[in-house]
mmCIF file of N, CA and C in Angstrom:
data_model
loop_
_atom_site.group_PDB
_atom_site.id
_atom_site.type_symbol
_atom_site.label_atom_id
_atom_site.label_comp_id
_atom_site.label_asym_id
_atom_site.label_seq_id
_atom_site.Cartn_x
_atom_site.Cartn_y
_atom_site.Cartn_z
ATOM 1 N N UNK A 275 -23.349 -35.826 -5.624
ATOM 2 C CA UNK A 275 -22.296 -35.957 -4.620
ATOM 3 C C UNK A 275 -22.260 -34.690 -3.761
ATOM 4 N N UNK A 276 -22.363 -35.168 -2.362
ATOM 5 C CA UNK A 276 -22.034 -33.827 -1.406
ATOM 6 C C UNK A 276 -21.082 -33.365 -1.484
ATOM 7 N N UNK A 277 -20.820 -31.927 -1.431
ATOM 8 C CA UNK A 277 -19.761 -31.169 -1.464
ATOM 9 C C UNK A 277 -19.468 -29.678 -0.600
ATOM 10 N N UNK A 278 -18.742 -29.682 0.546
ATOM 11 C CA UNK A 278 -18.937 -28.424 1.227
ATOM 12 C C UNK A 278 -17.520 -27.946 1.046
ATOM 13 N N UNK A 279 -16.729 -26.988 0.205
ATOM 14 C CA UNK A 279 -15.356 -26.537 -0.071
ATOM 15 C C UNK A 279 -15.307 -25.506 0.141
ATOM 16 N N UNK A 280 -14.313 -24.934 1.732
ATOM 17 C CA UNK A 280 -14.198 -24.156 2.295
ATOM 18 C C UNK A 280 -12.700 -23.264 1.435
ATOM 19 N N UNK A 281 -12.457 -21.913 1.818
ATOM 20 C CA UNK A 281 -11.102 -21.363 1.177
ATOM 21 C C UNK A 281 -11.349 -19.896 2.283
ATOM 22 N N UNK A 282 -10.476 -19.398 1.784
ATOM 23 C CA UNK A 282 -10.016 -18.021 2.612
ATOM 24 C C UNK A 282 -9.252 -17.976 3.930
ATOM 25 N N UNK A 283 -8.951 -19.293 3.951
ATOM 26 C CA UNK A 283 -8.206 -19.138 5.010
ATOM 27 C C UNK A 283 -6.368 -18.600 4.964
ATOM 28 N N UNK A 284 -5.613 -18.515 6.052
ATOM 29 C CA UNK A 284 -4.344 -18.265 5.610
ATOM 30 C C UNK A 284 -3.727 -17.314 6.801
ATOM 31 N N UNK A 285 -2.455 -17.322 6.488
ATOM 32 C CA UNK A 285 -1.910 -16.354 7.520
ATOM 33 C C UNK A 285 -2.454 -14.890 7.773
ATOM 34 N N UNK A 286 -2.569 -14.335 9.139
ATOM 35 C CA UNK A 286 -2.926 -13.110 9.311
ATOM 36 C C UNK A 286 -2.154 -12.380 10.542
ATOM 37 N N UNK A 287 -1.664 -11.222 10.556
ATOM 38 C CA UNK A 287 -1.419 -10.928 12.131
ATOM 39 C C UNK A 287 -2.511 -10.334 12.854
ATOM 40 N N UNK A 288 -1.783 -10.493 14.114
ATOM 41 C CA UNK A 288 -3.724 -10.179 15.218
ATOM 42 C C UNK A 288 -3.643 -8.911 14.856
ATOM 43 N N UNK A 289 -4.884 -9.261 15.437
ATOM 44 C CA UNK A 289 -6.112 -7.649 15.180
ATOM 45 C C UNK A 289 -6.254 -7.413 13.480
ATOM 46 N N UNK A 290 -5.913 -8.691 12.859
ATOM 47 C CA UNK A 290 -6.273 -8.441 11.313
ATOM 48 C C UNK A 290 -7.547 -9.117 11.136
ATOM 49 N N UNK A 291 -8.321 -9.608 9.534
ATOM 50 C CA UNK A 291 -9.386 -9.674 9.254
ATOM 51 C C UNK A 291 -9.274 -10.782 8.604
ATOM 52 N N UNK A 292 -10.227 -12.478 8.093
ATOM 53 C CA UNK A 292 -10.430 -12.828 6.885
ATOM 54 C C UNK A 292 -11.509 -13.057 6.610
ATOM 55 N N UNK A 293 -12.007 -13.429 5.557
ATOM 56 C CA UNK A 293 -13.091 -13.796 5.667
ATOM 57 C C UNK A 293 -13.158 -15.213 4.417
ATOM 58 N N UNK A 294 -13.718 -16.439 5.488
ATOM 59 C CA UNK A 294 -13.893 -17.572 5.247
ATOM 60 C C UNK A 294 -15.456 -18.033 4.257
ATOM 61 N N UNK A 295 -15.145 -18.853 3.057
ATOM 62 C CA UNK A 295 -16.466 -18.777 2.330
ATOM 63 C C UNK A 295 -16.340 -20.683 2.341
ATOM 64 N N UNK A 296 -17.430 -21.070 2.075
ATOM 65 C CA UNK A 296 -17.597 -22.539 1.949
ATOM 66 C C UNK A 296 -19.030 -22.583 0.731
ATOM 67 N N UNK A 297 -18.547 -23.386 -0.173
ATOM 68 C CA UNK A 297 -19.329 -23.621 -1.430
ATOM 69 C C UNK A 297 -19.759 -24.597 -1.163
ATOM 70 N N UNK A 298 -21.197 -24.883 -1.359
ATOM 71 C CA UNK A 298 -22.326 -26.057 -0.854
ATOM 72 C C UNK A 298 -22.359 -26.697 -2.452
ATOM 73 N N UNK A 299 -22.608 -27.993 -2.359
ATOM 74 C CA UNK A 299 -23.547 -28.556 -3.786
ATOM 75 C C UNK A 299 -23.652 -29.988 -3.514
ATOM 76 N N UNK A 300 -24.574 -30.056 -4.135
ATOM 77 C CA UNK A 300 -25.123 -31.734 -4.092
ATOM 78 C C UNK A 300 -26.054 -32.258 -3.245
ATOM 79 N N UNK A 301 -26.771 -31.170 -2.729
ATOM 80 C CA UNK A 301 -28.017 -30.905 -1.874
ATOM 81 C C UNK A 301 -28.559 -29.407 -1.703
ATOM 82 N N UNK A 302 -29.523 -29.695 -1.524
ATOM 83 C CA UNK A 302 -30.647 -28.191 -1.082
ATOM 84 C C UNK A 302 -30.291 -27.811 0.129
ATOM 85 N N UNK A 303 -29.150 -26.689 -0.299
ATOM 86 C CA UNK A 303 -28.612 -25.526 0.804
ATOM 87 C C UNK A 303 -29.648 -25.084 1.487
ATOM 88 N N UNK A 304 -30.796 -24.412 1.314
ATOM 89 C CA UNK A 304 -31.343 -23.375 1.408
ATOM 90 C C UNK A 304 -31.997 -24.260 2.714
ATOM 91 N N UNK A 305 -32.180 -25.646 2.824
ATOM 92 C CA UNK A 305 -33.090 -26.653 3.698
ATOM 93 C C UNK A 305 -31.935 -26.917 4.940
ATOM 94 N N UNK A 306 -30.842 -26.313 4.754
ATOM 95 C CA UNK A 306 -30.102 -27.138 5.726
ATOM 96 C C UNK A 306 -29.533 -25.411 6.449
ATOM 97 N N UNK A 307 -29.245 -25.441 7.878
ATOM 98 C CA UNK A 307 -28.690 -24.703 8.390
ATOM 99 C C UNK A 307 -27.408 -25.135 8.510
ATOM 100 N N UNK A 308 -26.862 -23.852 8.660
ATOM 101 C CA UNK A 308 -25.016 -23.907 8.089
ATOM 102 C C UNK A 308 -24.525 -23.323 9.359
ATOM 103 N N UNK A 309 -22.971 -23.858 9.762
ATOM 104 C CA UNK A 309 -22.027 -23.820 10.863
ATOM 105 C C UNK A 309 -20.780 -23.741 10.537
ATOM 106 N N UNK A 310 -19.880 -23.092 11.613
ATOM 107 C CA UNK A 310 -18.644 -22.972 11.150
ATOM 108 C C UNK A 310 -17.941 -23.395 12.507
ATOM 109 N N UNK A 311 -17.717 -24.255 12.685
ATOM 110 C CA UNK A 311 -16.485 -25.085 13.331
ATOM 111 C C UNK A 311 -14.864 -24.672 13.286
ATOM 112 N N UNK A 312 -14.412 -25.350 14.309
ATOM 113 C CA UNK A 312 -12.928 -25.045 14.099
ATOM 114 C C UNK A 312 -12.331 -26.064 15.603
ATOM 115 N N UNK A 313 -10.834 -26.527 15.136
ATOM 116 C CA UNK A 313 -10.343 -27.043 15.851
ATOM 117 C C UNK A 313 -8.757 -26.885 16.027
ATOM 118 N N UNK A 314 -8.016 -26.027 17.328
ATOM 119 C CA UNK A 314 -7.101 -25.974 16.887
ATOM 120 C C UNK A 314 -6.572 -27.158 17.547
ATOM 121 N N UNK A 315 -5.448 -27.508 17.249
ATOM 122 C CA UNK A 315 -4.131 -28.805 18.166
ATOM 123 C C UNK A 315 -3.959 -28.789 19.065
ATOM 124 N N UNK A 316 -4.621 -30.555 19.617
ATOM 125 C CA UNK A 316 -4.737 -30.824 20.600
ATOM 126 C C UNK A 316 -5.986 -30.297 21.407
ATOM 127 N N UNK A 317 -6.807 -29.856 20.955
ATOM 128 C CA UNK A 317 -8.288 -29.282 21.271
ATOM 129 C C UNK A 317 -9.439 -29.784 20.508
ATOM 130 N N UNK A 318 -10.495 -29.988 21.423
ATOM 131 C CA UNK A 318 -11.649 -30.860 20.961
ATOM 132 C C UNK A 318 -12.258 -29.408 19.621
ATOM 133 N N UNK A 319 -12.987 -30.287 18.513
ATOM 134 C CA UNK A 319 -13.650 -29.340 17.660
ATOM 135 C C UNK A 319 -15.282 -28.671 18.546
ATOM 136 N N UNK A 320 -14.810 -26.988 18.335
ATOM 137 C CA UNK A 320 -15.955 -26.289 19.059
ATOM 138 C C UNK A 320 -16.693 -25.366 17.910
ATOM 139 N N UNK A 321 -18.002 -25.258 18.181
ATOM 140 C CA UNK A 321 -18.934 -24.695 17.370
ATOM 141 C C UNK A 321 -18.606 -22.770 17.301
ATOM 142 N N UNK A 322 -18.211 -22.599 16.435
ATOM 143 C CA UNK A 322 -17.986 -20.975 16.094
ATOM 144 C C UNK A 322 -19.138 -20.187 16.022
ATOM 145 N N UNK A 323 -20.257 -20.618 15.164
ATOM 146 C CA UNK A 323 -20.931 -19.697 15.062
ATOM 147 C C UNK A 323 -22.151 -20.074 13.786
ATOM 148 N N UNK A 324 -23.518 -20.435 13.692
ATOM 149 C CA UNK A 324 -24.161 -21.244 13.245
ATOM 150 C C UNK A 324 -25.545 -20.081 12.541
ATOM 151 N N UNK A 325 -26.059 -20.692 11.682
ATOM 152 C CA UNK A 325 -27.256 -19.332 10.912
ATOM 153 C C UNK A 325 -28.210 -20.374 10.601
ATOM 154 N N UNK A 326 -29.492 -20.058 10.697
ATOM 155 C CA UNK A 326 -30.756 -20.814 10.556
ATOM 156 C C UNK A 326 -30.688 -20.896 9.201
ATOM 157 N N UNK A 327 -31.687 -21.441 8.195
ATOM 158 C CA UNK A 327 -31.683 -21.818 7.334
ATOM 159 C C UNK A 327 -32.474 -20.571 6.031
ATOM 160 N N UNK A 328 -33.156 -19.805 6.682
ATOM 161 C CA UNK A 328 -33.401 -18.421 5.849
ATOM 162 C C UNK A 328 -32.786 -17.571 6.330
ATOM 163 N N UNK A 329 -31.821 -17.783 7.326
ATOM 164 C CA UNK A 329 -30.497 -17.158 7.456
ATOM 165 C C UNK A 329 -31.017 -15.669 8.494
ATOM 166 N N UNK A 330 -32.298 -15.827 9.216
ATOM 167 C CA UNK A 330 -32.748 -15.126 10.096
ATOM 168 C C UNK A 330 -32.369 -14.831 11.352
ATOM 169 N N UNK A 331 -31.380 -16.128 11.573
ATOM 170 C CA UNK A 331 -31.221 -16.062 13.200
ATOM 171 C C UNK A 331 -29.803 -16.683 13.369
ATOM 172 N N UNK A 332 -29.143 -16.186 14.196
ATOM 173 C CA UNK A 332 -27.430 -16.434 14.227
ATOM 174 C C UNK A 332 -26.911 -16.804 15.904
ATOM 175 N N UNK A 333 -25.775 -17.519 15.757
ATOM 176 C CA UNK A 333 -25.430 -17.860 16.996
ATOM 177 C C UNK A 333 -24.151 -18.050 17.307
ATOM 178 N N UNK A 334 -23.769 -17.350 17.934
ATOM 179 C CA UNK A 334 -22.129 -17.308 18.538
ATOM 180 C C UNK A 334 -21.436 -17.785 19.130
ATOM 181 N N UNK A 335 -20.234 -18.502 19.529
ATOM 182 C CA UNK A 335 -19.449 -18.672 21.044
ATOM 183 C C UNK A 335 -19.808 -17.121 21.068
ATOM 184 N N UNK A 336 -19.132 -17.271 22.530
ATOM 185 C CA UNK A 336 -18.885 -16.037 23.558
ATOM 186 C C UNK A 336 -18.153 -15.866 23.158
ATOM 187 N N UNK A 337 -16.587 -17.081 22.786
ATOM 188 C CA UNK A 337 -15.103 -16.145 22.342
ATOM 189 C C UNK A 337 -15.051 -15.319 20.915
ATOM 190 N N UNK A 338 -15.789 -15.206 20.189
ATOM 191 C CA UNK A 338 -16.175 -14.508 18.737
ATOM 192 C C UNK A 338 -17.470 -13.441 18.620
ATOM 193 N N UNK A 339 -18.089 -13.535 19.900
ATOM 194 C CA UNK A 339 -19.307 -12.303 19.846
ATOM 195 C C UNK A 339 -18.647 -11.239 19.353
ATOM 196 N N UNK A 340 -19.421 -10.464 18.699
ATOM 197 C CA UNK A 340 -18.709 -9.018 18.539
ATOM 198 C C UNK A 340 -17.488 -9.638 17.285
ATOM 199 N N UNK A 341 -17.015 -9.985 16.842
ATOM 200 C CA UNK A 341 -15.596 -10.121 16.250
ATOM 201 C C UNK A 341 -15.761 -10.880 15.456
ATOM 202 N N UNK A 342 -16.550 -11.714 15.031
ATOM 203 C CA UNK A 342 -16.940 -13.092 13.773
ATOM 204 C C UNK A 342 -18.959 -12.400 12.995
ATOM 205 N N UNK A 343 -19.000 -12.778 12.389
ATOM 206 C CA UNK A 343 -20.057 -12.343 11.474
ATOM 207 C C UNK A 343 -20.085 -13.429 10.903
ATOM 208 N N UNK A 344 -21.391 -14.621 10.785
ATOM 209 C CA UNK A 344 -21.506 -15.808 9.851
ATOM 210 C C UNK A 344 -22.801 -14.747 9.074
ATOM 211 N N UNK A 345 -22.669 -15.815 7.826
ATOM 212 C CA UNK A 345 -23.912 -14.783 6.896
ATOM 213 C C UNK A 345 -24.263 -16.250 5.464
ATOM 214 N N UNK A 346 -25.409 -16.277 4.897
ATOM 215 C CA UNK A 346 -24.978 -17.000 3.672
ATOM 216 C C UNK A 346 -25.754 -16.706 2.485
ATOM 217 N N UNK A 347 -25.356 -17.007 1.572
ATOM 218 C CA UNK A 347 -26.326 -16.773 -0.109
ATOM 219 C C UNK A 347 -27.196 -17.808 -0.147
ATOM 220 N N UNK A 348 -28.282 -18.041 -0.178
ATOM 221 C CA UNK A 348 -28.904 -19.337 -0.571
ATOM 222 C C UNK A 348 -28.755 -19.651 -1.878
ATOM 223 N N UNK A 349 -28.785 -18.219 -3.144
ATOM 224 C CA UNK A 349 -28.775 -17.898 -4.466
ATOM 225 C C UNK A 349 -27.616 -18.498 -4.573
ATOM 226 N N UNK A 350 -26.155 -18.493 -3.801
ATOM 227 C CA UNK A 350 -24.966 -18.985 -4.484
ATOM 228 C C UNK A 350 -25.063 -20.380 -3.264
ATOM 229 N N UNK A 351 -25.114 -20.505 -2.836
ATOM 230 C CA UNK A 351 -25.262 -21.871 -2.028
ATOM 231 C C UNK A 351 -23.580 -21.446 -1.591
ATOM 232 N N UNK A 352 -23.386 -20.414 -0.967
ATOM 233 C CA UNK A 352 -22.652 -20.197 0.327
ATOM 234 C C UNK A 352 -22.896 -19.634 1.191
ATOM 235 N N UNK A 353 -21.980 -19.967 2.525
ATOM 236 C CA UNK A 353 -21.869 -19.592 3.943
ATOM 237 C C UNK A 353 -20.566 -19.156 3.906
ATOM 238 N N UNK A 354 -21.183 -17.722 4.592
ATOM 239 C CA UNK A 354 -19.561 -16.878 4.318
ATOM 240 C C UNK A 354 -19.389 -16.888 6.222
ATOM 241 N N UNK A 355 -17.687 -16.426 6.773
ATOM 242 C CA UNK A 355 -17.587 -16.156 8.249
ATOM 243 C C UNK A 355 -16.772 -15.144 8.384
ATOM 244 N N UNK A 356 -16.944 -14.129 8.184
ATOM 245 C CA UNK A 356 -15.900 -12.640 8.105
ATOM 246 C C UNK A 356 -15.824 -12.654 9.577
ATOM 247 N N UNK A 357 -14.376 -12.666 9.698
ATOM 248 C CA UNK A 357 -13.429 -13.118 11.354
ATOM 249 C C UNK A 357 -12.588 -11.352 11.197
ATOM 250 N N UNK A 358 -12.648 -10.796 12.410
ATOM 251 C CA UNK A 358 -12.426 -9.349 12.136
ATOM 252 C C UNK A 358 -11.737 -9.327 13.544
ATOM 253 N N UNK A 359 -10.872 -8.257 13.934
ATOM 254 C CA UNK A 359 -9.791 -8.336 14.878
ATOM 255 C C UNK A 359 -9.135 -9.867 16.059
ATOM 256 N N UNK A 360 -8.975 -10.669 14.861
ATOM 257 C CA UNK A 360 -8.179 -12.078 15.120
ATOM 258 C C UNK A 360 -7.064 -12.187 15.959
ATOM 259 N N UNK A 361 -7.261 -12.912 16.857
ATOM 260 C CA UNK A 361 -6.562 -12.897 17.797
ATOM 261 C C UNK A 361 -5.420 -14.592 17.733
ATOM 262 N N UNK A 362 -4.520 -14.513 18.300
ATOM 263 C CA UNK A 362 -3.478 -15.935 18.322
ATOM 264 C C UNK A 362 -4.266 -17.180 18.332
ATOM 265 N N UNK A 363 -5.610 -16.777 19.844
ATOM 266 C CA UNK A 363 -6.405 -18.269 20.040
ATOM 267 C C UNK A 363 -7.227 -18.284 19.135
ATOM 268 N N UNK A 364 -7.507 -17.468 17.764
ATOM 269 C CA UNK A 364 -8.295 -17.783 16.807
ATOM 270 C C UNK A 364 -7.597 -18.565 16.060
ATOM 271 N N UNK A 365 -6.578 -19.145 16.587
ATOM 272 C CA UNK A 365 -5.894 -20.195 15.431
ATOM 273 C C UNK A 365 -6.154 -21.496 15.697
ATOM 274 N N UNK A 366 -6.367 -21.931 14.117
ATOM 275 C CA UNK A 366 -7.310 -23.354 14.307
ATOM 276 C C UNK A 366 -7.920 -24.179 12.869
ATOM 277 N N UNK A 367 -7.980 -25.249 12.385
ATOM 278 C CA UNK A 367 -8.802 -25.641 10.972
ATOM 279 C C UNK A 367 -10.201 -25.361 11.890
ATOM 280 N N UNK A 368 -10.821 -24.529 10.034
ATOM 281 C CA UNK A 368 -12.107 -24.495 10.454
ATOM 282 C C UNK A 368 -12.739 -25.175 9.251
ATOM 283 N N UNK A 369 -13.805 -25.489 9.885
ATOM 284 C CA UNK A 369 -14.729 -26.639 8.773
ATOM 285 C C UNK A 369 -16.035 -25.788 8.726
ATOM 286 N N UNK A 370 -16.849 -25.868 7.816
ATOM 287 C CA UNK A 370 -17.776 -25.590 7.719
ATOM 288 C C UNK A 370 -19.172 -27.204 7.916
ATOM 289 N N UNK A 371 -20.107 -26.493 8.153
ATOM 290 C CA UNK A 371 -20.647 -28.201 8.433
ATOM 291 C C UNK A 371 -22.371 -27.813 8.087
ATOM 292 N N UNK A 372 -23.220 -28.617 7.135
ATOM 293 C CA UNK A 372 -24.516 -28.406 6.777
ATOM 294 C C UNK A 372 -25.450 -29.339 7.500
ATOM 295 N N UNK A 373 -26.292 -28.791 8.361
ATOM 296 C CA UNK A 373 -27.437 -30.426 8.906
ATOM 297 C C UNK A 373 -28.708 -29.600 9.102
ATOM 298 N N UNK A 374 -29.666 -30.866 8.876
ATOM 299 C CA UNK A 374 -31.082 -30.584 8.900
ATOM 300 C C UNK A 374 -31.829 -32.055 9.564
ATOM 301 N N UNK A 375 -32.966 -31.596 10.104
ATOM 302 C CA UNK A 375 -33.242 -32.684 10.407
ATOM 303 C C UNK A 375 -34.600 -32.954 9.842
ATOM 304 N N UNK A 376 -34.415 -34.331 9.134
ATOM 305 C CA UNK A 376 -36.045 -34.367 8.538
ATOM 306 C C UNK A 376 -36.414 -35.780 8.535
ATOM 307 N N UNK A 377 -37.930 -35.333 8.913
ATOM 308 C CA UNK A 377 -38.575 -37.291 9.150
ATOM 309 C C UNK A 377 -38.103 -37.968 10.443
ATOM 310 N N UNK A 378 -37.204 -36.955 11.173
ATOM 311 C CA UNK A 378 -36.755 -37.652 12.632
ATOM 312 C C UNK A 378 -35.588 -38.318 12.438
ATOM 313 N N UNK A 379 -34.596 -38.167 11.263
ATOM 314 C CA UNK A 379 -32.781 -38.206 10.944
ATOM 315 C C UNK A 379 -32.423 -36.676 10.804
ATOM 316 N N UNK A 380 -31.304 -36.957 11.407
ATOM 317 C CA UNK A 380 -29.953 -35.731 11.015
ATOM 318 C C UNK A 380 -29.581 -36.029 10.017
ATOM 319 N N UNK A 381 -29.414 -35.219 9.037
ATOM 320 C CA UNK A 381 -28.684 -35.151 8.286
ATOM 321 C C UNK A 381 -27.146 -33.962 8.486
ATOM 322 N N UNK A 382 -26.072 -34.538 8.172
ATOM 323 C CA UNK A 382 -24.993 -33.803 8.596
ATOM 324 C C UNK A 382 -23.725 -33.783 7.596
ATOM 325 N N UNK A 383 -23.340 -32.763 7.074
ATOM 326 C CA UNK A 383 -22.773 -32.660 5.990
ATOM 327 C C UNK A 383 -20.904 -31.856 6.263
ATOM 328 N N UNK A 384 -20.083 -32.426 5.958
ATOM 329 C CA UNK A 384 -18.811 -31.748 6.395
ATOM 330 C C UNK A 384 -17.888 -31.032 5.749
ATOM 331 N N UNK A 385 -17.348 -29.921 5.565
ATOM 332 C CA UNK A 385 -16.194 -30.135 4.499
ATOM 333 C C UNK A 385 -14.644 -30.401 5.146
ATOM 334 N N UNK A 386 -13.923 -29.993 4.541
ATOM 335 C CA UNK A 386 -12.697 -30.732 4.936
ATOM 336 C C UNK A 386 -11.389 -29.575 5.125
ATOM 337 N N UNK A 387 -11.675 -28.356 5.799
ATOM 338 C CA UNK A 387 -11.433 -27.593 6.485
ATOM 339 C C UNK A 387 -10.291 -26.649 6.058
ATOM 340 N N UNK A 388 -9.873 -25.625 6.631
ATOM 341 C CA UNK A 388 -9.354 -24.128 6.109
ATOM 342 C C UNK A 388 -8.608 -23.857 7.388
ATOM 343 N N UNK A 389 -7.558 -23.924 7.144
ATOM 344 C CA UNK A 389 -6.120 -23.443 8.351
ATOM 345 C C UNK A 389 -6.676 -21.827 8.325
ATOM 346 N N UNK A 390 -6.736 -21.217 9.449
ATOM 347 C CA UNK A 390 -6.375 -19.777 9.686
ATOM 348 C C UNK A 390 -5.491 -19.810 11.017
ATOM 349 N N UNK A 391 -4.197 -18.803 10.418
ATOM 350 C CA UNK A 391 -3.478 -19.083 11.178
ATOM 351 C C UNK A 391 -2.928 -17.258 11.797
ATOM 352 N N UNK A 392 -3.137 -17.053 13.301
ATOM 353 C CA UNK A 392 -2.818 -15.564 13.408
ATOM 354 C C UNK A 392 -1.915 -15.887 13.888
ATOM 355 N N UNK A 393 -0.662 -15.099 13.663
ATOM 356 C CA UNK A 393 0.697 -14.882 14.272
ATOM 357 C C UNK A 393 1.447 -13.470 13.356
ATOM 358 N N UNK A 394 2.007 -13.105 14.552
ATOM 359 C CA UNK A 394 3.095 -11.721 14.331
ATOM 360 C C UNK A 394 4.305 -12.627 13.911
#
């Protein structure tokens, strides 16, 4: 059974730090490149910030350059997202999400997401 179970999320005030982990199982992490999503209310879900699959090569919004860090263990079959001077519009569920494509299908894997919420 697939399983992507995100945690670390939670209240923070701006310009504070968390850092978001998502536990993979029930497939070969190491084959799938990992993403971190987020959607706040009333806003379409936008791509945060995504890591190749030997975890060589990384990719940002513009609104998190500099300020988000994705990273992952293949050994623990997580994808970590250390979010560092958080701002109000960083508020939002974030999902973590696993896909690969093989034989000419996507495969696309979801979990079921982590409130971070910045407010003074």
């Amino acid at each position: 059974q697939v399983q992507l179970v995100e945690s670390g999320g939670g209240l923070v005030q701006p310009g504070g730090s968390l850092r978001l982990s998502c536990a993979a199982s029930g497939f070969t992490f190491s084959s799938y490149a990992m993403s971190w999503y987020r959607q706040a209310p009333g806003k379409e879900r936008e791509l945060v910030a995504a890591i190749t699959r030997p975890g060589g090569n990384t990719n940002y919004a513009d609104s998190v350059k500099g300020r988000f860090t994705i990273s992952r263990d293949n050994a623990e079959n997580t994808v970590y997202l250390q979010m560092n001077s958080l701002k109000p519009e960083d508020t939002a569920v974030y999902y973590c999400s696993a896909d690969r494509l093989f034989l000419g299908r996507t495969y696309t894997y979801w979990g079921q997401g982590t409130q971070v919420t910045v407010s003074s």
